[in-house]
mmCIF file of C-alpha atoms and ligand atoms in Angstrom:
data_model
loop_
_atom_site.group_PDB
_atom_site.id
_atom_site.type_symbol
_atom_site.label_atom_id
_atom_site.label_comp_id
_atom_site.label_asym_id
_atom_site.label_seq_id
_atom_site.Cartn_x
_atom_site.Cartn_y
_atom_site.Cartn_z
ATOM 1 C CA MET A 1 9.486 121.102 134.160
ATOM 2 C CA PRO A 2 9.143 122.134 130.854
ATOM 3 C CA GLU A 3 8.614 119.538 128.125
ATOM 4 C CA GLY A 4 9.955 119.310 124.581
ATOM 5 C CA ASP A 5 6.937 120.640 123.511
ATOM 6 C CA THR A 6 7.329 123.768 125.540
ATOM 7 C CA VAL A 7 11.057 123.931 124.364
ATOM 8 C CA PHE A 8 9.880 123.478 120.339
ATOM 9 C CA HIS A 9 7.563 126.596 120.510
ATOM 10 C CA THR A 10 9.875 128.752 122.442
ATOM 11 C CA ALA A 11 12.274 128.158 119.439
ATOM 12 C CA ALA A 12 9.489 128.905 117.268
ATOM 13 C CA LYS A 13 8.906 132.344 118.919
ATOM 14 C CA LEU A 14 12.518 133.427 119.234
ATOM 15 C CA ARG A 15 13.111 132.150 115.478
ATOM 16 C CA GLU A 16 9.855 134.604 114.685
ATOM 17 C CA ALA A 17 11.479 137.700 116.908
ATOM 18 C CA LEU A 18 15.427 137.047 115.928
ATOM 19 C CA VAL A 19 16.313 135.067 113.095
ATOM 20 C CA GLY A 20 17.904 137.496 109.847
ATOM 21 C CA LYS A 21 17.690 140.644 111.961
ATOM 22 C CA THR A 22 21.203 142.195 113.737
ATOM 23 C CA LEU A 23 21.487 142.460 117.138
ATOM 24 C CA THR A 24 21.411 146.276 118.801
ATOM 25 C CA ARG A 25 22.292 144.650 122.412
ATOM 26 C CA CYS A 26 23.769 141.771 123.533
ATOM 27 C CA ASP A 27 23.286 141.777 127.536
ATOM 28 C CA VAL A 28 24.720 138.604 129.047
ATOM 29 C CA ARG A 29 24.412 138.783 132.801
ATOM 30 C CA VAL A 30 26.573 135.502 133.894
ATOM 31 C CA PRO A 31 29.666 136.452 135.273
ATOM 32 C CA ARG A 32 31.831 134.241 132.582
ATOM 33 C CA TYR A 33 30.504 135.509 129.401
ATOM 34 C CA ALA A 34 29.898 139.234 131.185
ATOM 35 C CA THR A 35 32.260 140.894 128.296
ATOM 36 C CA VAL A 36 30.346 138.491 125.062
ATOM 37 C CA ASP A 37 29.233 141.196 122.933
ATOM 38 C CA LEU A 38 27.365 140.384 119.636
ATOM 39 C CA THR A 39 25.880 143.475 119.055
ATOM 40 C CA GLY A 40 26.144 144.049 115.413
ATOM 41 C CA GLN A 41 26.127 140.392 114.105
ATOM 42 C CA ARG A 42 22.744 138.910 112.462
ATOM 43 C CA VAL A 43 21.263 136.022 113.749
ATOM 44 C CA ASP A 44 21.001 133.345 111.380
ATOM 45 C CA GLU A 45 18.667 130.195 113.174
ATOM 46 C CA VAL A 46 16.941 129.273 116.177
ATOM 47 C CA ILE A 47 16.811 125.083 116.766
ATOM 48 C CA SER A 48 16.237 123.171 119.554
ATOM 49 C CA ARG A 49 17.198 119.488 120.249
ATOM 50 C CA GLY A 50 15.221 118.005 123.176
ATOM 51 C CA LYS A 51 14.555 120.461 125.683
ATOM 52 C CA HIS A 52 18.110 122.386 124.675
ATOM 53 C CA LEU A 53 17.708 125.671 122.828
ATOM 54 C CA PHE A 54 20.788 126.956 120.499
ATOM 55 C CA ILE A 55 20.692 130.627 119.014
ATOM 56 C CA ARG A 56 23.291 131.064 116.355
ATOM 57 C CA VAL A 57 24.992 133.932 115.805
ATOM 58 C CA GLY A 58 27.530 134.131 113.526
ATOM 59 C CA GLN A 59 30.264 131.994 114.525
ATOM 60 C CA THR A 60 28.953 131.950 117.876
ATOM 61 C CA SER A 61 25.798 129.764 119.727
ATOM 62 C CA ILE A 62 23.892 130.839 122.767
ATOM 63 C CA HIS A 63 22.677 127.773 124.044
ATOM 64 C CA SER A 64 20.096 127.449 127.092
ATOM 65 C CA HIS A 65 18.201 124.945 128.721
ATOM 66 C CA LEU A 66 15.010 125.820 130.658
ATOM 67 C CA LYS A 67 15.299 123.386 133.465
ATOM 68 C CA MET A 68 13.006 123.341 136.147
ATOM 69 C CA ASP A 69 11.741 127.217 135.904
ATOM 70 C CA GLY A 70 13.155 129.215 132.688
ATOM 71 C CA SER A 71 11.651 130.732 130.025
ATOM 72 C CA TRP A 72 12.258 133.243 127.341
ATOM 73 C CA LYS A 73 9.999 136.373 126.895
ATOM 74 C CA VAL A 74 9.810 137.834 123.815
ATOM 75 C CA SER A 75 8.283 141.910 123.730
ATOM 76 C CA PRO A 76 8.441 145.259 122.599
ATOM 77 C CA THR A 77 12.012 146.855 122.912
ATOM 78 C CA GLY A 78 11.978 149.619 126.251
ATOM 79 C CA ARG A 79 9.000 147.946 127.929
ATOM 80 C CA PRO A 80 10.532 147.054 131.454
ATOM 81 C CA SER A 81 10.306 143.471 133.025
ATOM 82 C CA ARG A 82 9.326 142.314 136.089
ATOM 83 C CA ALA A 83 11.986 139.647 135.828
ATOM 84 C CA GLY A 84 14.637 142.074 136.729
ATOM 85 C CA HIS A 85 17.605 140.010 138.393
ATOM 86 C CA ARG A 86 16.115 137.057 137.456
ATOM 87 C CA ILE A 87 17.108 137.896 133.411
ATOM 88 C CA ARG A 88 20.385 136.178 132.048
ATOM 89 C CA ILE A 89 20.513 137.687 128.871
ATOM 90 C CA ILE A 90 19.077 140.054 126.703
ATOM 91 C CA LEU A 91 19.145 140.179 123.018
ATOM 92 C CA GLU A 92 17.362 143.037 121.428
ATOM 93 C CA ALA A 93 17.011 143.154 117.360
ATOM 94 C CA GLY A 94 15.359 147.149 116.778
ATOM 95 C CA ASP A 95 12.194 147.084 117.976
ATOM 96 C CA VAL A 96 11.963 143.804 119.988
ATOM 97 C CA GLN A 97 13.572 141.876 122.720
ATOM 98 C CA ALA A 98 14.101 138.615 123.897
ATOM 99 C CA ALA A 99 14.944 137.968 127.365
ATOM 100 C CA GLY A 100 16.030 134.513 129.165
ATOM 101 C CA ILE A 101 14.449 134.281 132.417
ATOM 102 C CA ASP A 102 15.817 132.251 135.260
ATOM 103 C CA LEU A 103 17.505 129.850 132.714
ATOM 104 C CA GLY A 104 19.017 126.445 134.250
ATOM 105 C CA VAL A 105 21.588 126.900 131.897
ATOM 106 C CA LEU A 106 23.395 129.373 129.711
ATOM 107 C CA GLU A 107 26.572 129.433 127.934
ATOM 108 C CA ILE A 108 28.541 130.712 124.818
ATOM 109 C CA LEU A 109 29.621 128.101 122.416
ATOM 110 C CA ASP A 110 31.396 127.897 119.444
ATOM 111 C CA ARG A 111 29.039 127.359 116.649
ATOM 112 C CA ASN A 112 30.621 124.541 114.919
ATOM 113 C CA GLN A 113 30.680 122.464 118.419
ATOM 114 C CA ASP A 114 27.340 123.276 119.780
ATOM 115 C CA GLU A 115 25.936 120.384 119.092
ATOM 116 C CA ASP A 116 28.227 118.355 120.757
ATOM 117 C CA THR A 117 26.484 119.382 124.418
ATOM 118 C CA VAL A 118 23.370 117.150 122.776
ATOM 119 C CA ALA A 119 25.442 114.170 121.693
ATOM 120 C CA HIS A 120 24.222 112.309 124.786
ATOM 121 C CA LEU A 121 20.601 112.776 123.850
ATOM 122 C CA GLY A 122 18.289 109.810 122.826
ATOM 123 C CA PRO A 123 16.446 110.335 119.359
ATOM 124 C CA ASP A 124 14.607 114.087 119.546
ATOM 125 C CA LEU A 125 10.649 113.594 119.798
ATOM 126 C CA LEU A 126 10.280 116.659 117.783
ATOM 127 C CA GLY A 127 13.471 116.544 115.540
ATOM 128 C CA ASP A 128 13.652 115.777 111.933
ATOM 129 C CA ASP A 129 15.868 112.851 112.213
ATOM 130 C CA TRP A 130 13.455 111.471 114.970
ATOM 131 C CA ASP A 131 14.006 107.357 115.026
ATOM 132 C CA PRO A 132 11.074 105.264 117.037
ATOM 133 C CA HIS A 133 13.330 102.045 116.749
ATOM 134 C CA THR A 134 16.071 103.562 118.296
ATOM 135 C CA ALA A 135 13.890 105.006 121.177
ATOM 136 C CA ALA A 136 11.827 102.056 121.878
ATOM 137 C CA ALA A 137 15.452 99.982 122.117
ATOM 138 C CA ASN A 138 16.309 102.228 124.747
ATOM 139 C CA LEU A 139 13.247 102.486 126.517
ATOM 140 C CA ILE A 140 13.312 98.489 127.468
ATOM 141 C CA ALA A 141 17.117 98.233 127.274
ATOM 142 C CA ASP A 142 17.217 97.853 131.331
ATOM 143 C CA PRO A 143 14.029 95.370 132.086
ATOM 144 C CA ASP A 144 13.747 96.260 135.615
ATOM 145 C CA ARG A 145 14.255 100.235 135.195
ATOM 146 C CA PRO A 146 10.893 101.603 136.984
ATOM 147 C CA LEU A 147 8.797 103.218 133.627
ATOM 148 C CA ALA A 148 8.934 106.866 134.542
ATOM 149 C CA ASP A 149 12.809 106.856 135.403
ATOM 150 C CA ALA A 150 12.848 105.777 131.416
ATOM 151 C CA LEU A 151 10.453 107.679 130.193
ATOM 152 C CA LEU A 152 11.968 110.961 131.753
ATOM 153 C CA ASP A 153 15.605 110.339 130.651
ATOM 154 C CA GLN A 154 16.976 112.342 127.872
ATOM 155 C CA ARG A 155 19.374 109.815 126.772
ATOM 156 C CA VAL A 156 16.335 107.365 126.234
ATOM 157 C CA MET A 157 14.547 110.152 123.949
ATOM 158 C CA ALA A 158 14.705 113.894 124.351
ATOM 159 C CA GLY A 159 11.328 115.884 125.239
ATOM 160 C CA VAL A 160 9.376 113.930 127.878
ATOM 161 C CA GLY A 161 8.942 115.815 130.708
ATOM 162 C CA ASN A 162 6.682 114.631 133.919
ATOM 163 C CA VAL A 163 3.441 116.157 132.138
ATOM 164 C CA TYR A 164 4.123 113.491 129.527
ATOM 165 C CA CYS A 165 5.392 110.886 131.366
ATOM 166 C CA ASN A 166 2.479 110.716 133.539
ATOM 167 C CA GLU A 167 0.410 110.518 130.755
ATOM 168 C CA LEU A 168 1.893 108.192 129.131
ATOM 169 C CA CYS A 169 1.725 105.747 131.971
ATOM 170 C CA PHE A 170 -1.845 106.476 132.221
ATOM 171 C CA VAL A 171 -2.532 105.733 128.785
ATOM 172 C CA PHE A 172 -0.776 102.574 128.507
ATOM 173 C CA GLY A 173 -1.980 101.134 131.966
ATOM 174 C CA HIS A 174 1.346 100.772 133.547
ATOM 175 C CA LEU A 175 1.883 102.430 137.314
ATOM 176 C CA PRO A 176 4.387 105.024 136.862
ATOM 177 C CA THR A 177 6.951 102.519 139.280
ATOM 178 C CA ALA A 178 6.340 99.171 137.275
ATOM 179 C CA PRO A 179 9.149 98.044 135.675
ATOM 180 C CA VAL A 180 9.633 98.665 131.981
ATOM 181 C CA SER A 181 9.900 94.920 131.551
ATOM 182 C CA LYS A 182 5.768 95.569 131.533
ATOM 183 C CA VAL A 183 5.601 97.418 128.302
ATOM 184 C CA SER A 184 4.179 94.777 125.299
ATOM 185 C CA ASP A 185 4.668 97.509 122.997
ATOM 186 C CA PRO A 186 7.314 99.857 123.671
ATOM 187 C CA LEU A 187 7.587 100.860 119.406
ATOM 188 C CA ARG A 188 3.847 102.239 120.243
ATOM 189 C CA MET A 189 4.552 103.640 123.438
ATOM 190 C CA VAL A 190 7.451 105.908 122.042
ATOM 191 C CA GLN A 191 5.171 106.603 118.887
ATOM 192 C CA ARG A 192 2.548 107.526 121.363
ATOM 193 C CA ALA A 193 4.823 110.047 123.008
ATOM 194 C CA ARG A 194 5.671 111.502 119.574
ATOM 195 C CA ASP A 195 2.644 112.288 118.322
ATOM 196 C CA MET A 196 1.395 114.057 121.761
ATOM 197 C CA LEU A 197 4.245 116.306 121.899
ATOM 198 C CA TRP A 198 3.851 117.006 118.400
ATOM 199 C CA LEU A 199 0.071 118.208 118.404
ATOM 200 C CA ASN A 200 0.881 120.294 121.068
ATOM 201 C CA ARG A 201 4.014 121.651 119.900
ATOM 202 C CA SER A 202 2.420 124.859 118.329
ATOM 203 C CA ARG A 203 -0.189 124.961 121.506
ATOM 204 C CA SER A 204 -0.214 126.872 124.419
ATOM 205 C CA ASN A 205 -2.829 125.019 125.975
ATOM 206 C CA ARG A 206 -1.620 121.497 126.054
ATOM 207 C CA THR A 207 -3.884 118.554 125.448
ATOM 208 C CA THR A 208 -2.800 114.823 125.724
ATOM 209 C CA THR A 209 -6.727 113.644 125.865
ATOM 210 C CA GLY A 210 -7.501 115.232 122.641
ATOM 211 C CA ASP A 211 -9.574 117.840 124.752
ATOM 212 C CA THR A 212 -8.714 121.346 124.778
ATOM 213 C CA ARG A 213 -11.221 122.773 127.254
ATOM 214 C CA ARG A 214 -10.319 123.993 130.467
ATOM 215 C CA GLY A 215 -9.660 120.841 133.020
ATOM 216 C CA GLN A 216 -10.586 118.456 130.577
ATOM 217 C CA GLN A 217 -7.090 118.415 129.125
ATOM 218 C CA VAL A 218 -5.128 115.432 130.803
ATOM 219 C CA TRP A 219 -5.409 112.254 132.335
ATOM 220 C CA VAL A 220 -3.859 112.038 135.503
ATOM 221 C CA TYR A 221 -1.421 115.027 135.688
ATOM 222 C CA GLY A 222 -2.461 117.116 138.359
ATOM 223 C CA ARG A 223 -5.563 115.280 139.388
ATOM 224 C CA SER A 224 -5.314 113.910 142.543
ATOM 225 C CA GLY A 225 -8.324 113.158 144.062
ATOM 226 C CA GLU A 226 -10.160 113.993 141.272
ATOM 227 C CA ARG A 227 -12.374 111.088 139.459
ATOM 228 C CA CYS A 228 -10.371 108.658 136.758
ATOM 229 C CA ARG A 229 -12.251 109.313 133.469
ATOM 230 C CA ARG A 230 -12.301 105.815 132.167
ATOM 231 C CA CYS A 231 -13.172 103.998 135.602
ATOM 232 C CA ARG A 232 -14.354 106.770 137.901
ATOM 233 C CA THR A 233 -11.867 105.988 140.687
ATOM 234 C CA ALA A 234 -10.047 108.642 142.574
ATOM 235 C CA ILE A 235 -6.492 109.907 141.105
ATOM 236 C CA GLU A 236 -3.555 109.108 143.296
ATOM 237 C CA ALA A 237 -0.233 110.819 143.636
ATOM 238 C CA ASP A 238 3.107 110.092 145.547
ATOM 239 C CA ARG A 239 4.981 113.934 146.071
ATOM 240 C CA SER A 240 7.549 111.994 148.471
ATOM 241 C CA GLY A 241 10.011 112.092 145.766
ATOM 242 C CA ASP A 242 11.955 114.579 143.475
ATOM 243 C CA ARG A 243 8.953 114.584 140.945
ATOM 244 C CA VAL A 244 5.576 114.058 141.302
ATOM 245 C CA MET A 245 3.445 111.444 140.189
ATOM 246 C CA PHE A 246 0.081 110.401 139.494
ATOM 247 C CA TRP A 247 -2.012 107.465 138.560
ATOM 248 C CA CYS A 248 -5.251 105.929 138.434
ATOM 249 C CA PRO A 249 -4.667 102.381 140.550
ATOM 250 C CA ASN A 250 -7.755 100.727 139.254
ATOM 251 C CA CYS A 251 -6.398 101.328 135.362
ATOM 252 C CA GLN A 252 -2.808 101.263 135.947
ATOM 253 C CA ARG A 253 -0.647 98.064 137.365
HETATM 254 ZN ZN1 LIG B 301 -9.138 104.541 136.101
#
């Protein structure tokens, strides 16, 4: 599942490719919007809100969400894509093409109302209006709630996906299943989440340990059976739920 930093990074890529340019092709491959044609209109801005992306073109806003496997690929116009039938939308501006592939959500909205779709989100970890106090209060609002559930709930704060969720639980010494009431300093936790995403917002090789070398980038995520970097205990994993959890049985309670 893409994390907020991936979406932020994607927005930057689309911004560089499209903003200020006039669309020379607009091909929306979703039946409901098949007649939408923004050719000839200028791309004004590309913004991200949590894991949501908006490409604003005139009075229209193209809203997309990457969900599990989605991506936007920018390439020179005319180069055949291997994504084929997985492409949901193609936007071209002269010699550059942006293709939305396997997007979990793709809808064409009225620009003036596009942010209604993200009104339910908590403070955006990578937004200009990031509000740690509200995020911290949201995080512990329901004391019995498992920590991983609260961290992943985009209404608590927007941008944490499963990688950061597992890493934050490790850094703070809590099991993903521990109740949020165990978190002694929720403000510090949400600030750490912000720091992690912020440091990775323009990087392609994500790190939560501060080490960008291959194999050294994360504390626990994807490391089941490997040694904990702090105590050398074998990292455990639980794949039985709808998302996989990783933890050190010695460092996390
Ligand atoms: Zn450990």
